[in-house]
CSV table of C-alpha atoms in Angstrom, one decimal:
chain,number,residue,atom,x,y,z
G,1,UNK,CA,107.4,45.5,204.8
G,2,UNK,CA,106.8,45.6,201.0
G,3,UNK,CA,107.7,42.0,200.3
G,4,UNK,CA,105.3,41.0,203.1
G,5,UNK,CA,102.5,43.0,201.4
G,6,UNK,CA,103.2,41.3,198.1
G,7,UNK,CA,103.1,37.9,199.8
G,8,UNK,CA,99.8,38.7,201.4
G,9,UNK,CA,98.4,39.8,198.0
G,10,UNK,CA,99.5,36.5,196.4
G,11,UNK,CA,98.0,34.5,199.2
G,12,UNK,CA,94.7,36.4,198.9
G,13,UNK,CA,94.6,35.9,195.2
G,14,UNK,CA,95.2,32.2,195.5
G,15,UNK,CA,92.5,31.8,198.2
G,16,UNK,CA,90.0,34.0,196.2
G,17,UNK,CA,90.5,32.1,192.9
G,18,UNK,CA,90.5,28.7,194.5
G,19,UNK,CA,87.3,29.5,196.4
G,20,UNK,CA,85.2,30.6,193.4
G,21,UNK,CA,86.6,28.4,190.6
G,22,UNK,CA,84.9,25.2,189.5
G,23,UNK,CA,86.5,22.1,190.9
G,24,UNK,CA,85.3,19.9,188.1
G,25,UNK,CA,86.3,22.2,185.1
G,26,UNK,CA,89.4,23.9,186.5
G,27,UNK,CA,92.7,23.8,184.6
G,28,UNK,CA,96.1,24.4,186.0
G,29,UNK,CA,97.1,27.0,183.4
G,30,UNK,CA,93.8,29.0,183.7
G,31,UNK,CA,94.1,28.9,187.5
G,32,UNK,CA,97.7,30.3,187.4
G,33,UNK,CA,96.6,32.9,184.9
G,34,UNK,CA,93.8,34.1,187.1
G,35,UNK,CA,96.0,34.2,190.2
G,36,UNK,CA,98.8,36.0,188.4
G,37,UNK,CA,96.6,38.6,186.6
G,38,UNK,CA,94.7,39.4,189.8
G,39,UNK,CA,97.9,39.7,191.8
G,40,UNK,CA,99.4,42.1,189.2
G,41,UNK,CA,96.3,44.3,189.3
G,42,UNK,CA,96.3,44.5,193.1
G,43,UNK,CA,100.1,45.1,193.3
G,44,UNK,CA,99.7,47.9,190.8
G,45,UNK,CA,97.0,49.4,192.9
G,46,UNK,CA,99.2,49.0,196.0
G,47,UNK,CA,102.1,50.8,194.3
G,48,UNK,CA,100.3,54.2,194.6
G,49,UNK,CA,100.2,54.3,198.4
G,50,UNK,CA,103.8,53.0,198.4
G,51,UNK,CA,104.8,55.9,196.1
G,52,UNK,CA,103.0,58.4,198.4
G,53,UNK,CA,104.7,56.8,201.5
G,54,UNK,CA,108.2,57.1,200.0
G,55,UNK,CA,107.7,60.7,199.1
G,56,UNK,CA,106.4,61.6,202.5
G,57,UNK,CA,109.1,59.5,204.2
G,58,UNK,CA,111.8,61.6,202.5
G,59,UNK,CA,110.3,64.9,203.7
G,60,UNK,CA,110.0,66.7,207.1
G,61,UNK,CA,106.7,67.9,208.5
G,62,UNK,CA,107.4,71.4,207.1
G,63,UNK,CA,107.8,70.0,203.5
G,64,UNK,CA,111.6,70.2,203.2
G,65,UNK,CA,113.6,67.1,202.3
G,66,UNK,CA,115.5,65.3,205.1
G,67,UNK,CA,119.2,65.5,205.4
G,68,UNK,CA,119.8,62.0,204.0
G,69,UNK,CA,117.4,62.5,201.1
G,70,UNK,CA,119.6,64.5,198.8
G,71,UNK,CA,119.1,65.0,195.1
G,72,UNK,CA,120.7,61.7,194.1
G,73,UNK,CA,118.9,59.6,196.7
G,74,UNK,CA,115.5,61.1,195.9
G,75,UNK,CA,116.2,60.7,192.2
G,76,UNK,CA,117.0,57.1,192.6
G,77,UNK,CA,113.9,56.4,194.6
G,78,UNK,CA,111.7,58.2,192.0
G,79,UNK,CA,113.3,56.3,189.1
G,80,UNK,CA,112.8,53.0,190.9
G,81,UNK,CA,109.1,53.7,191.5
G,82,UNK,CA,108.8,55.0,187.9
G,83,UNK,CA,110.3,51.8,186.5
G,84,UNK,CA,107.9,49.8,188.8
G,85,UNK,CA,105.0,51.6,187.2
G,86,UNK,CA,106.4,50.9,183.7
G,87,UNK,CA,106.9,47.2,184.5
G,88,UNK,CA,103.5,46.6,186.1
G,89,UNK,CA,101.6,48.5,183.5
G,90,UNK,CA,103.4,46.7,180.7
G,91,UNK,CA,102.5,43.3,182.4
G,92,UNK,CA,98.9,44.4,182.7
G,93,UNK,CA,98.8,45.1,178.9
G,94,UNK,CA,100.5,41.8,178.2
G,95,UNK,CA,97.9,39.9,180.4
G,96,UNK,CA,94.8,41.8,179.0
G,97,UNK,CA,95.7,41.7,175.3
G,98,UNK,CA,97.7,38.5,175.0
G,99,UNK,CA,97.9,36.0,177.8
G,100,UNK,CA,94.3,36.0,179.1
G,101,UNK,CA,92.7,36.0,175.7
G,102,UNK,CA,95.0,33.2,174.5
G,103,UNK,CA,94.3,31.0,177.5
G,104,UNK,CA,90.6,31.7,177.2
G,105,UNK,CA,90.3,30.9,173.5
G,106,UNK,CA,92.6,27.9,173.9
G,107,UNK,CA,90.4,26.2,176.4
G,108,UNK,CA,87.2,27.2,174.6
G,109,UNK,CA,88.5,25.5,171.5
G,110,UNK,CA,89.5,22.5,173.6
G,111,UNK,CA,86.0,22.0,174.9
G,112,UNK,CA,84.4,22.4,171.4
G,113,UNK,CA,86.9,20.3,169.5
G,114,UNK,CA,89.0,17.4,170.9
G,115,UNK,CA,91.5,17.7,168.1
G,116,UNK,CA,95.3,18.0,168.4
G,117,UNK,CA,97.0,20.7,170.4
G,118,UNK,CA,98.5,22.4,167.4
G,119,UNK,CA,95.2,23.2,165.8
G,120,UNK,CA,93.9,24.5,169.2
G,121,UNK,CA,97.0,26.8,169.5
G,122,UNK,CA,96.5,28.1,166.0
G,123,UNK,CA,92.8,28.9,166.6
G,124,UNK,CA,93.6,30.6,169.9
G,125,UNK,CA,96.3,32.7,168.3
G,126,UNK,CA,94.0,33.7,165.5
G,127,UNK,CA,91.5,35.1,167.9
G,128,UNK,CA,94.1,36.6,170.1
G,129,UNK,CA,95.5,38.5,167.2
G,130,UNK,CA,92.5,40.8,167.2
G,131,UNK,CA,93.3,41.8,170.8
G,132,UNK,CA,96.9,42.4,169.8
G,133,UNK,CA,95.8,44.7,167.0
G,134,UNK,CA,93.6,46.6,169.5
G,135,UNK,CA,96.5,47.0,171.8
G,136,UNK,CA,98.7,48.3,168.9
G,137,UNK,CA,96.1,50.8,167.9
G,138,UNK,CA,95.8,52.1,171.5
G,139,UNK,CA,99.6,52.4,171.7
G,140,UNK,CA,99.8,54.3,168.4
G,141,UNK,CA,97.1,56.7,169.3
G,142,UNK,CA,98.6,57.3,172.7
G,143,UNK,CA,102.1,57.8,171.2
G,144,UNK,CA,101.3,60.2,168.4
G,145,UNK,CA,97.8,61.8,168.5
G,146,UNK,CA,97.8,63.7,171.8
G,147,UNK,CA,101.1,65.5,171.2
G,148,UNK,CA,101.1,69.3,170.8
G,149,UNK,CA,103.1,69.8,167.6
G,150,UNK,CA,104.3,73.3,167.0
G,151,UNK,CA,102.7,74.8,163.9
G,152,UNK,CA,105.5,76.1,161.7
G,153,UNK,CA,104.5,77.5,158.4
G,154,UNK,CA,107.8,76.5,156.7
G,155,UNK,CA,108.0,73.0,158.1
G,156,UNK,CA,107.5,70.1,155.8
G,157,UNK,CA,105.4,67.0,156.4
G,158,UNK,CA,108.6,65.0,156.9
G,159,UNK,CA,109.8,67.4,159.6
G,160,UNK,CA,106.4,67.0,161.4
G,161,UNK,CA,106.7,63.2,161.3
G,162,UNK,CA,110.3,63.4,162.4
G,163,UNK,CA,109.2,65.5,165.4
G,164,UNK,CA,106.6,62.9,166.3
G,165,UNK,CA,109.2,60.2,166.5
G,166,UNK,CA,111.6,62.5,168.5
G,167,UNK,CA,108.9,63.3,171.0
G,168,UNK,CA,108.0,59.6,171.2
G,169,UNK,CA,111.6,58.7,171.9
G,170,UNK,CA,112.1,61.4,174.5
G,171,UNK,CA,109.1,60.3,176.5
G,172,UNK,CA,110.2,56.6,176.3
G,173,UNK,CA,106.7,55.6,175.3
G,174,UNK,CA,105.2,57.0,178.4
G,175,UNK,CA,102.3,58.6,176.6
G,176,UNK,CA,101.5,55.5,174.7
G,177,UNK,CA,101.5,53.4,177.8
G,178,UNK,CA,99.5,55.9,179.8
G,179,UNK,CA,96.8,56.2,177.1
G,180,UNK,CA,96.4,52.4,176.9
G,181,UNK,CA,96.1,52.0,180.7
G,182,UNK,CA,93.8,55.0,180.8
G,183,UNK,CA,91.5,53.4,178.2
G,184,UNK,CA,91.3,50.2,180.3
G,185,UNK,CA,90.7,52.3,183.4
G,186,UNK,CA,87.7,54.0,181.7
G,187,UNK,CA,86.2,50.6,180.8
G,188,UNK,CA,86.7,49.4,184.4
G,189,UNK,CA,85.2,52.7,185.8
G,190,UNK,CA,82.1,52.2,183.7
G,191,UNK,CA,81.8,48.6,184.8
G,192,UNK,CA,82.3,49.7,188.4
G,193,UNK,CA,79.6,52.4,188.1
G,194,UNK,CA,77.1,50.0,186.6
G,195,UNK,CA,77.6,47.2,189.0
G,196,UNK,CA,77.8,49.5,192.1
G,197,UNK,CA,74.5,51.1,191.1
G,198,UNK,CA,72.9,47.7,190.7
G,199,UNK,CA,74.4,46.4,193.9
G,200,UNK,CA,73.2,49.4,196.0
G,201,UNK,CA,69.7,48.9,194.7
G,202,UNK,CA,69.7,45.1,194.8
G,203,UNK,CA,71.2,44.7,198.3
G,204,UNK,CA,68.2,46.0,200.3
G,205,UNK,CA,65.8,44.0,198.1
G,206,UNK,CA,67.8,40.8,198.6
G,207,UNK,CA,67.9,41.4,202.4
G,208,UNK,CA,64.1,41.7,202.4
G,209,UNK,CA,63.5,38.8,200.1
G,210,UNK,CA,65.9,36.5,201.9
G,211,UNK,CA,67.5,33.3,200.6
G,212,UNK,CA,66.2,29.7,200.4
G,213,UNK,CA,66.7,27.9,203.6
G,214,UNK,CA,69.1,24.9,203.8
G,215,UNK,CA,66.3,22.6,204.9
G,216,UNK,CA,64.3,23.4,201.8
G,217,UNK,CA,67.3,22.9,199.6
G,218,UNK,CA,68.0,19.5,201.3
G,219,UNK,CA,64.4,18.5,200.6
G,220,UNK,CA,64.8,19.3,196.9
G,221,UNK,CA,68.2,17.6,196.8
G,222,UNK,CA,66.7,14.4,198.4
G,223,UNK,CA,64.0,14.4,195.6
G,224,UNK,CA,66.7,14.7,193.0
G,225,UNK,CA,68.7,11.8,194.6
G,226,UNK,CA,65.6,9.6,194.5
G,227,UNK,CA,65.0,10.4,190.9
G,228,UNK,CA,68.5,9.6,189.9
G,229,UNK,CA,68.5,6.3,191.8
G,230,UNK,CA,65.3,5.3,190.0
G,231,UNK,CA,67.0,6.0,186.6
G,232,UNK,CA,69.9,3.9,187.7
G,233,UNK,CA,67.7,1.0,188.7
G,234,UNK,CA,65.9,1.1,185.3
G,235,UNK,CA,69.2,1.0,183.4
G,236,UNK,CA,70.7,-1.8,185.6
G,237,UNK,CA,67.5,-3.8,185.2
G,238,UNK,CA,68.3,-4.2,181.5
G,239,UNK,CA,71.3,-6.4,182.2
G,240,UNK,CA,69.8,-8.7,184.9
G,241,UNK,CA,69.4,-11.6,182.4
G,242,UNK,CA,73.1,-11.4,181.5
G,243,UNK,CA,72.8,-9.2,178.5
G,244,UNK,CA,75.5,-6.5,178.2
G,245,UNK,CA,74.5,-2.8,178.2
G,246,UNK,CA,74.8,-0.8,175.0
G,247,UNK,CA,77.4,1.9,174.8
G,248,UNK,CA,74.6,4.6,175.1
G,249,UNK,CA,73.3,3.0,178.3
G,250,UNK,CA,76.9,2.7,179.7
G,251,UNK,CA,77.5,6.4,179.1
G,252,UNK,CA,74.1,7.3,180.7
G,253,UNK,CA,75.0,5.0,183.6
G,254,UNK,CA,78.3,6.8,184.2
G,255,UNK,CA,76.7,10.2,184.0
G,256,UNK,CA,74.0,9.2,186.5
G,257,UNK,CA,76.5,7.8,188.9
G,258,UNK,CA,78.6,11.0,188.7
G,259,UNK,CA,75.5,13.1,189.3
G,260,UNK,CA,74.5,10.9,192.2
G,261,UNK,CA,77.9,11.4,193.8
G,262,UNK,CA,77.6,15.1,193.3
G,263,UNK,CA,74.1,15.2,194.9
G,264,UNK,CA,75.3,13.2,197.9
G,265,UNK,CA,78.2,15.6,198.4
G,266,UNK,CA,75.8,18.5,198.2
G,267,UNK,CA,73.5,16.8,200.7
G,268,UNK,CA,76.4,16.5,203.2
G,269,UNK,CA,77.3,20.1,202.6
G,270,UNK,CA,73.7,21.3,203.1
G,271,UNK,CA,73.5,19.2,206.3
G,272,UNK,CA,76.6,20.9,207.7
G,273,UNK,CA,75.2,24.3,206.7
G,274,UNK,CA,71.9,23.6,208.4
G,275,UNK,CA,73.6,22.7,211.6
G,276,UNK,CA,76.1,25.6,211.6
G,277,UNK,CA,76.0,28.5,214.0
G,278,UNK,CA,76.0,31.0,211.1
G,279,UNK,CA,72.7,29.7,209.8
G,280,UNK,CA,71.2,30.0,213.3
G,281,UNK,CA,72.6,33.5,213.6
G,282,UNK,CA,71.1,34.6,210.3
G,283,UNK,CA,67.7,33.2,211.3
G,284,UNK,CA,68.0,35.2,214.6
G,285,UNK,CA,68.7,38.5,212.8
G,286,UNK,CA,66.1,38.0,210.1
G,287,UNK,CA,63.8,40.7,211.5
G,288,UNK,CA,66.7,43.2,211.4
G,289,UNK,CA,67.3,42.3,207.7
G,290,UNK,CA,63.7,43.1,206.9
């Protein structure tokens, strides 16, 4: 069952990313990064109900453990789930503070400067280093600050520091990892609160306001096509007497031809939308939206 759930999550992430990414500006590495990071986040969220299911599966309705779920078996299951939490949370930190920033800054640098790959990697690593420092600070704060150190009058400063490292070793870095993940969770919670509040207020207004009809968009798209075709004719008229076009005109000609192909694809897409049953259905329920 659980491998099937993970496969469904991966398929969903692939479809979701491929649907909303730009076809013209997409990169293989950035696509893989987005799919992998989203899948890890969803799998981590799915691990909580799996943990609850395993605990409830080992117990009877009266709360006692089943016969087969002895101390060793339950301990093995708990350790497996705990290691799953450790692994997934560590991968999340790796993605948030290293992989995703590096890929982002690498392709940002690639767009701004068409230099060699080595300089792009160096620049991306330089900016990513700041995220690594933030991660290190969070891990150190989570590892040492929240601990309740016994206040002994005769203890020296070295004994207090030694106790910190002993506590850190006994917890296997759980507090550091938990604090880092909790910090990310707080940021995500604030973002969710903000966007949820905006969405709940904007949804009824958007339903009342409605959207631009496909026929109106087709009319605007047709006007853009005519304008681009006129620009193309003006540029091509310069070489009717056999004179070659300048490099600037050739670049403009290529850009206009690419824009014309894009507009024609959009025209076909709008035409299919205008004739679809979903558009007719939305027009029929327009009074209900208002």
